[in-house]
Tab-separated table of C-alpha atoms in Angstrom:
chain	number	residue	atom	x	y	z
P	924	GLY	CA	-6.245	-2.181	16.855
P	925	ALA	CA	-6.623	-0.192	13.523
P	926	VAL	CA	-8.075	-3.135	11.659
P	927	VAL	CA	-9.396	-2.519	8.060
P	928	SER	CA	-11.791	-4.980	6.520
P	929	GLN	CA	-12.961	-5.421	2.935
P	930	HIS	CA	-15.777	-7.258	1.287
P	931	PRO	CA	-15.910	-9.293	-0.757
P	932	SER	CA	-12.463	-10.780	-0.778
P	933	ARG	CA	-12.947	-12.333	-4.278
P	934	VAL	CA	-15.479	-11.472	-7.042
P	935	ILE	CA	-16.018	-12.795	-10.513
P	936	CYS	CA	-18.357	-10.962	-12.758
P	937	LYS	CA	-19.366	-10.772	-16.411
P	938	SER	CA	-18.213	-7.871	-18.525
P	939	GLY	CA	-20.541	-4.944	-18.434
P	940	THR	CA	-21.761	-5.498	-14.911
P	941	SER	CA	-21.112	-3.327	-11.920
P	942	VAL	CA	-19.253	-4.487	-8.771
P	943	LYS	CA	-19.149	-2.721	-5.400
P	944	ILE	CA	-16.486	-3.208	-2.842
P	945	GLU	CA	-16.677	-2.152	0.802
P	946	CYS	CA	-13.915	-0.992	2.946
P	947	ARG	CA	-14.512	-0.670	6.695
P	948	SER	CA	-12.440	0.602	9.671
P	949	LEU	CA	-13.527	-1.801	12.427
P	950	ASP	CA	-12.120	-0.198	15.625
P	951	PHE	CA	-11.443	3.383	14.588
P	952	GLN	CA	-12.939	6.179	12.683
P	953	ALA	CA	-11.126	7.101	9.567
P	954	THR	CA	-11.841	10.523	7.952
P	955	THR	CA	-9.794	9.485	4.947
P	956	MET	CA	-9.553	6.145	3.110
P	957	PHE	CA	-7.549	5.415	0.148
P	958	TRP	CA	-8.182	2.935	-2.688
P	959	TYR	CA	-5.175	1.295	-4.471
P	960	ARG	CA	-5.046	-1.077	-7.522
P	961	GLN	CA	-2.252	-3.656	-7.975
P	962	PHE	CA	-1.830	-5.612	-11.180
P	963	PRO	CA	0.279	-8.742	-11.246
P	964	LYS	CA	3.921	-8.257	-10.399
P	965	GLN	CA	3.547	-4.397	-10.110
P	966	SER	CA	3.388	-2.177	-7.246
P	967	LEU	CA	0.450	-0.685	-5.647
P	968	MET	CA	-1.026	2.438	-7.435
P	969	LEU	CA	-3.196	5.028	-5.643
P	970	MET	CA	-6.546	5.407	-7.490
P	971	ALA	CA	-8.392	7.868	-5.345
P	972	THR	CA	-8.514	9.452	-1.877
P	973	SER	CA	-11.824	9.060	-0.140
P	974	ASN	CA	-13.004	11.793	2.220
P	975	GLU	CA	-16.007	11.279	4.525
P	976	GLY	CA	-18.839	13.562	3.533
P	977	SER	CA	-17.260	15.011	0.340
P	978	LYS	CA	-16.278	13.970	-3.111
P	979	ALA	CA	-13.375	11.682	-3.560
P	980	THR	CA	-10.132	12.988	-5.195
P	981	TYR	CA	-8.945	10.945	-8.169
P	982	GLU	CA	-5.371	10.362	-9.314
P	983	GLN	CA	-4.504	11.482	-12.767
P	984	GLY	CA	-5.785	8.805	-15.298
P	985	VAL	CA	-8.278	7.219	-13.076
P	986	GLU	CA	-11.910	7.644	-14.505
P	987	LYS	CA	-14.083	9.068	-11.984
P	988	ASP	CA	-17.346	8.090	-13.571
P	989	LYS	CA	-16.115	4.445	-13.884
P	990	PHE	CA	-14.759	4.073	-10.339
P	991	LEU	CA	-17.457	5.693	-7.932
P	992	ILE	CA	-16.476	6.238	-4.546
P	993	ASN	CA	-18.746	6.786	-1.636
P	994	HIS	CA	-17.566	7.587	1.901
P	995	ALA	CA	-20.695	7.976	3.759
P	996	SER	CA	-19.560	7.440	7.365
P	997	LEU	CA	-16.383	7.640	9.284
P	998	THR	CA	-16.051	3.828	9.091
P	999	LEU	CA	-17.243	2.891	5.545
P	1000	SER	CA	-16.114	3.765	2.026
P	1001	THR	CA	-17.186	1.915	-0.947
P	1002	LEU	CA	-15.729	1.514	-4.547
P	1003	THR	CA	-17.947	0.716	-7.301
P	1004	VAL	CA	-16.494	-0.372	-10.663
P	1005	THR	CA	-19.100	0.388	-13.222
P	1006	SER	CA	-19.463	-1.414	-16.417
P	1007	ALA	CA	-16.545	-3.675	-15.534
P	1008	HIS	CA	-14.283	-4.870	-18.340
P	1009	PRO	CA	-11.617	-7.662	-18.426
P	1010	GLU	CA	-8.956	-4.920	-18.141
P	1011	ASP	CA	-10.359	-3.862	-14.776
P	1012	SER	CA	-9.451	-7.358	-13.398
P	1013	SER	CA	-7.028	-6.508	-10.569
P	1014	PHE	CA	-6.386	-6.618	-6.904
P	1015	TYR	CA	-8.119	-3.595	-5.247
P	1016	ILE	CA	-6.908	-2.681	-1.723
P	1017	CYS	CA	-8.159	0.043	0.619
P	1018	SER	CA	-6.511	1.525	3.399
P	1019	ALA	CA	-7.256	3.990	6.220
P	1020	ARG	CA	-5.619	6.196	8.677
P	1021	ALA	CA	-7.407	7.065	11.970
P	1022	THR	CA	-8.580	10.619	12.494
P	1023	SER	CA	-6.121	10.575	15.317
P	1024	GLY	CA	-3.325	10.094	13.026
P	1025	GLY	CA	-0.657	7.190	12.946
P	1026	ALA	CA	0.374	4.738	10.388
P	1027	ILE	CA	-1.798	3.762	7.391
P	1028	ASN	CA	-3.342	0.253	7.602
P	1029	PHE	CA	-4.384	-1.774	4.755
P	1030	GLY	CA	-7.490	-3.941	4.316
P	1031	PRO	CA	-7.016	-7.576	2.981
P	1032	GLY	CA	-7.850	-6.690	-0.526
P	1033	THR	CA	-10.450	-7.689	-3.029
P	1034	ARG	CA	-9.541	-9.738	-6.115
P	1035	LEU	CA	-11.622	-8.868	-9.040
P	1036	LEU	CA	-12.017	-11.070	-12.206
P	1037	VAL	CA	-14.106	-9.695	-15.062
P	1038	LEU	CA	-14.815	-12.410	-17.566
I	1220	GLN	CA	5.552	13.518	-9.429
I	1221	LYS	CA	6.865	11.938	-6.339
I	1222	GLU	CA	9.052	8.800	-6.898
I	1223	VAL	CA	10.244	6.128	-4.735
I	1224	GLU	CA	12.936	3.890	-6.046
I	1225	GLN	CA	13.675	0.344	-4.961
I	1226	ASN	CA	15.870	-2.319	-6.604
I	1227	SER	CA	13.365	-5.036	-7.741
I	1228	GLY	CA	15.727	-7.878	-6.950
I	1229	PRO	CA	15.370	-10.860	-6.364
I	1230	LEU	CA	17.615	-10.390	-3.479
I	1231	SER	CA	18.734	-13.861	-2.139
I	1232	VAL	CA	20.143	-14.122	1.443
I	1233	PRO	CA	21.140	-17.303	3.254
I	1234	GLU	CA	19.094	-18.079	6.529
I	1235	GLY	CA	20.537	-16.405	9.594
I	1236	ALA	CA	22.259	-13.717	7.705
I	1237	ILE	CA	21.434	-10.000	7.602
I	1238	ALA	CA	19.125	-8.787	4.855
I	1239	SER	CA	19.597	-5.267	3.661
I	1240	LEU	CA	16.987	-3.482	1.584
I	1241	ASN	CA	17.249	0.001	0.272
I	1242	CYS	CA	15.117	2.824	-0.935
I	1243	THR	CA	15.471	6.320	-2.338
I	1244	TYR	CA	12.884	9.032	-2.635
I	1245	SER	CA	12.799	12.197	-4.735
I	1246	ASP	CA	10.660	14.630	-2.518
I	1247	ARG	CA	13.065	16.248	-0.176
I	1248	GLY	CA	10.089	17.532	1.899
I	1249	SER	CA	8.861	14.116	2.704
I	1250	GLN	CA	8.640	13.482	6.525
I	1251	SER	CA	7.172	9.915	7.100
I	1252	PHE	CA	8.580	6.650	5.817
I	1253	PHE	CA	7.213	3.153	6.027
I	1254	TRP	CA	8.266	-0.345	5.322
I	1255	TYR	CA	5.527	-2.835	4.268
I	1256	ARG	CA	5.876	-6.630	3.724
I	1257	GLN	CA	3.562	-8.149	1.057
I	1258	TYR	CA	3.314	-11.876	0.505
I	1259	SER	CA	2.122	-12.988	-2.864
I	1260	GLY	CA	-1.608	-12.399	-3.217
I	1261	LYS	CA	-1.996	-10.613	-0.027
I	1262	SER	CA	-2.240	-7.047	0.971
I	1263	PRO	CA	0.687	-5.161	2.482
I	1264	GLU	CA	1.427	-5.474	6.187
I	1265	LEU	CA	3.164	-2.579	8.151
I	1266	ILE	CA	6.585	-3.605	9.511
I	1267	MET	CA	8.149	-0.282	10.484
I	1268	SER	CA	7.633	3.416	10.416
I	1269	ILE	CA	10.411	5.972	10.728
I	1270	TYR	CA	10.119	9.746	10.868
I	1271	SER	CA	13.584	10.991	12.043
I	1272	ASN	CA	17.149	10.539	11.017
I	1273	GLY	CA	18.940	7.593	12.356
I	1274	ASP	CA	18.099	4.198	13.305
I	1275	LYS	CA	14.908	2.594	14.713
I	1276	GLU	CA	15.032	-0.923	16.010
I	1277	ASP	CA	12.031	-3.356	16.478
I	1278	GLY	CA	12.930	-6.924	17.190
I	1279	ARG	CA	14.831	-8.264	14.159
I	1280	PHE	CA	14.030	-5.230	12.114
I	1281	THR	CA	15.988	-1.999	11.947
I	1282	ALA	CA	14.918	0.987	9.791
I	1283	GLN	CA	17.442	3.680	8.807
I	1284	LEU	CA	16.738	7.130	7.622
I	1285	ASN	CA	19.036	9.659	6.052
I	1286	LYS	CA	17.191	12.761	4.988
I	1287	ALA	CA	20.113	14.564	3.577
I	1288	SER	CA	20.742	11.645	1.210
I	1289	GLN	CA	16.891	10.944	0.723
I	1290	TYR	CA	17.587	7.406	1.625
I	1291	VAL	CA	15.820	4.858	3.805
I	1292	SER	CA	16.869	1.377	4.423
I	1293	LEU	CA	15.528	-1.699	6.230
I	1294	LEU	CA	17.769	-4.372	7.889
I	1295	ILE	CA	16.572	-7.784	8.901
I	1296	ARG	CA	18.790	-9.684	11.233
I	1297	ASP	CA	18.798	-13.423	11.734
I	1298	SER	CA	16.699	-13.865	8.375
I	1299	GLN	CA	14.243	-16.709	8.363
I	1300	PRO	CA	12.689	-18.420	5.335
I	1301	SER	CA	9.194	-16.796	6.512
I	1302	ASP	CA	10.859	-13.425	5.780
I	1303	SER	CA	10.734	-14.234	2.085
I	1304	ALA	CA	8.384	-11.798	0.638
I	1305	THR	CA	8.288	-8.459	-1.334
I	1306	TYR	CA	9.183	-5.464	0.735
I	1307	LEU	CA	7.708	-2.140	-0.151
I	1308	CYS	CA	9.128	1.118	0.810
I	1309	ALA	CA	6.447	3.991	1.198
I	1310	VAL	CA	6.695	7.579	1.607
I	1311	LEU	CA	3.907	9.727	2.956
I	1312	GLY	CA	3.182	12.992	1.034
I	1313	THR	CA	0.626	14.860	-0.901
I	1314	TYR	CA	-0.712	13.597	-4.308
I	1315	SER	CA	-1.421	15.202	-7.784
I	1316	GLY	CA	-5.056	15.155	-7.044
I	1317	GLY	CA	-4.826	17.393	-4.186
I	1318	GLY	CA	-6.390	15.057	-1.755
I	1319	ALA	CA	-5.255	14.282	1.817
I	1320	ASP	CA	-1.991	12.597	2.287
I	1321	GLY	CA	-1.468	9.060	0.839
I	1322	LEU	CA	1.283	6.888	0.270
I	1323	THR	CA	3.645	6.642	-2.677
I	1324	PHE	CA	5.144	3.216	-3.038
I	1325	GLY	CA	8.143	1.921	-4.563
I	1326	LYS	CA	7.953	-1.211	-6.890
I	1327	GLY	CA	9.199	-3.502	-3.952
I	1328	THR	CA	12.158	-5.637	-3.581
I	1329	HIS	CA	11.572	-9.374	-3.760
I	1330	LEU	CA	13.509	-10.956	-0.934
I	1331	ILE	CA	14.327	-14.715	-0.832
I	1332	ILE	CA	15.690	-16.321	2.319
I	1333	GLN	CA	17.491	-19.572	1.238
I	1334	PRO	CA	17.362	-22.258	4.006
């Protein structure tokens, strides 16, 4: 139980384009989902907290206009990297906790490469 | 700013021995603590959660928590080569953005089990 999926698993795009990443809770409802970014050999850094039906809460230093988050339902949150640049190339991972509580589970991650 | 500190390693342990991983945290009010294992190129996988002082055992894994010392550890008994990975300590708390609880991660300890 408590499975989190992400799509796509890997994406390569040209600089200046936008990329959408989906995060789904498959067998539970998640009021809150979290988006992390991980650069090579570094730890996960929280980018934003996604709340169903309301605006996301962004961490300090994360551009909300560049990383658009939509949490339209209790099982889906999307992260759109707008006008992507090579420095946005990273491993993006979402996580979710069931509305009933419990541990936080991670999706398998999306590896983004911007050329 | 919440901080979670881990020795980055690498920590090298012979196969069959006990691997001991340590973590300290700065927020004395933290209540929930997690150990995740991350293989290279993959997203973190939850191994253990611990919420109260003392030891918690699950198979070959034992988590230890000492809130007075703000210290949490993970012991892996009968270490196997497949245990070689980066182990992330995570603490659950509130973030600077004011959103719902998310995880603060340490930088991780790279564990190598030598056959």
